[in-house]
Amino acid sequence: MVTRPPRLTDVAKAAGVSTATASMALNGTGGNRIGSETRDRVLAAAAALGYRPNTVARGLRTRRTQMIGFVGDNVATTPFAGQMIRGAHDAAREAGFLLLMIDTTGDPEETGEAIAALQERQIDGILLATMYHQAIDVPKEIKSTPVVLLDCSADGTVSSVVPDERGGTLGVLAELAAAGHRRIGHVTTAEDVEARHIRLAAWREHVTAYGLDAGDLLAESPEARTHDGYEAAMRLLGRPERPTAIFCFNDRMAMGVYRAAAERGLSIPGDLSVVSYDDQELIAPELAPGLTSAALPHYEMGSWAVKELLRRLDEPDAEPVQHLMPCPTARRQSVAAPR
Amino acid sequence: MVTRPPRLTDVAKAAGVSTATASMALNGTGGNRIGSETRDRVLAAAAALGYRPNTVARGLRTRRTQMIGFVGDNVATTPFAGQMIRGAHDAAREAGFLLLMIDTTGDPEETGEAIAALQERQIDGILLATMYHQAIDVPKEIKSTPVVLLDCSADGTVSSVVPDERGGTLGVLAELAAAGHRRIGHVTTAEDVEARHIRLAAWREHVTAYGLDAGDLLAESPEARTHDGYEAAMRLLGRPERPTAIFCFNDRMAMGVYRAAAERGLSIPGDLSVVSYDDQELIAPELAPGLTSAALPHYEMGSWAVKELLRRLDEPDAEPVQHLMPCPTARRQSVAAPR
DNA sequence: TCCAATCGGTCAATCGATTAACTAAGTCCG
DNA sequence: CGGACTTAGTTAATCGATTGACCGATTGGA
């Protein structure tokens, strides 16, 4: 016998009340219109029947689906920023929301379609996430739907959260400075991304404060892969007056720097200290010696974004907030005093 | 002026027909009851108004939400199996479905709650995924909801897809055999997971076929992290008659094996060939030399699972299928002929 | 010529909740 | 005693689509 799941009507009938009463009793709405004895009867009936509200029906009536759309460019599916989803997921679930996820290639048209698909499903709000910190245009498809940007920022008309790249950079550089380093090199990518610019600028500021020529200490490669890091480091370590420490654009490049150091016969951290950015879980702690790295607070950003979104659902007219999330330094063994 | 999105009524009015007609025209339902001229008028009106159906209302009526629940234990949020989601996501989207994701810690009670939360939302089916290939009990909460297991298997009453670990193992071992290796060691974990058992058994079968004693060639560590691989390899390479090649339980352990080889003064692949399992994108291609590894077909499994689920939505009485997905060998530079 | 089938639609019930408007009974107080 | 409140509910409209039942006008066959 196929029994369909119980409806509110069934609960109401079992408790001997109207569906209106049952609804109010279960949801605690309607102020004090429901007697406590009646409420108990309804609750008991619901429990006995194993009643679970049909949120589709509820959503139709209330225009709230308790679902948040998560649109990301390769965020969900690449190893890098998964913690962003985890953070969003946890914060959402805590508030009784679920994440409806769409991953895109980053193509604006595709993003637009994704947003439309989510809006058809009447999601309550949208999280727009990118894989790397960057500036974007908010798609015009989002008109009335509340939105929060994750790891990207726009024109200031919507809330957003991005990592505090400058703070993170100064953090790991301070680590080196505290160990006594002055000649700190930088190995970076030539790609035109926000992260590169900010990290580079913060590093430049730091070294020029010591009166050093940043040009002597900078090495750049076309991309940010292991091999690019290797190449840049080989060049940097081949210069007449080599740096005593290197700050890498990210952990992947740092892996290449480790390789280059080994090839040049330099031990880390004895001959060369290395710090980096991203604190990727599959790299930074796994390298030997463990890599000191500024952590991208993916989890915290995801969580913050959901909370901000929920806040805006309650107060649609609140001022948009541009949030900078701190990047704490993950200390490991790749830093020591220079020889 | 806040204009609410157009409803079917608006389209019908604009086209001068009833909502019934408009609905049928837009959905192509009702056979040939709609004249082609009328249909065009409706379509034009819908396009002009920018009409998008409210899928919540539709879902209430049709009992189909075009959403699939994805329940995973840390799957979504760890770097490892993200491609599983990607595969499921793409296959779902192609069929007009979206993924409603819940990540759990693997705790059965939590999983039960996750399933209930999804069922409340009237998802059409559920994908139950685990991070590593393992046997599970299908939660009893899933009664009437169609379900497909991803990277895990159960009692055969539901469809499932898991990697063909045996085939994958034999694949990389064949690679070594073709290069001329006989004494092939195995570095593995002591954890009680399906993957360990199958890979170990396939390896044992392979080496005993040469009349070798598997015990001489096996080294085990408590877990499967880099350091565990390092320790096991150090022991294995310290034995009197060391293997000419090592098959590692996974890429993480292989990283440790690389380190051990370097420490013992053995070059890869000159003195020692190494093959592994998982083909993790942040490890296998990034090591030097690139690591030959049996790839876990996460994407394909995710995609297969969704297709199977959709099939079962159409034919609920179809026989459940237990699918083995092949693990192709990713060839790199870590294999050469023995000295 | 007349009945039945076909064509091209419309009407109204329905999915399962929420909630504004209403009601009936009891209470309070001048 | 009577009007105003309070208490504890009920009735019925509503959200926006889908779809079974129905209907009037043609067409076709006997």
XYZ file of C-alpha atoms in Angstrom, chain B residues 171-182 184-185 206 210 244-247 273-275 334-336 338:
27
model
C 46.243 -0.936 -15.319
C 49.127 0.825 -13.576
C 50.754 -2.487 -12.688
C 50.632 -3.436 -16.373
C 52.439 -0.193 -17.051
C 55.253 -1.319 -14.752
C 55.232 -4.845 -16.146
C 55.545 -3.493 -19.675
C 58.632 -1.568 -18.586
C 60.094 -4.809 -17.340
C 59.440 -4.672 -13.593
C 58.851 -7.808 -11.550
C 56.907 -4.323 -7.465
C 56.417 -3.149 -3.910
C 49.771 -9.553 -9.742
C 55.388 -14.023 -10.745
C 62.533 -1.844 -8.458
C 59.146 -0.173 -8.474
C 56.503 0.861 -5.980
C 52.744 0.973 -6.363
C 59.684 3.579 -10.754
C 56.589 4.789 -8.944
C 52.918 4.461 -9.809
C 57.664 8.196 -13.124
C 58.047 4.860 -14.921
C 61.163 3.561 -16.678
C 64.649 -1.154 -14.122
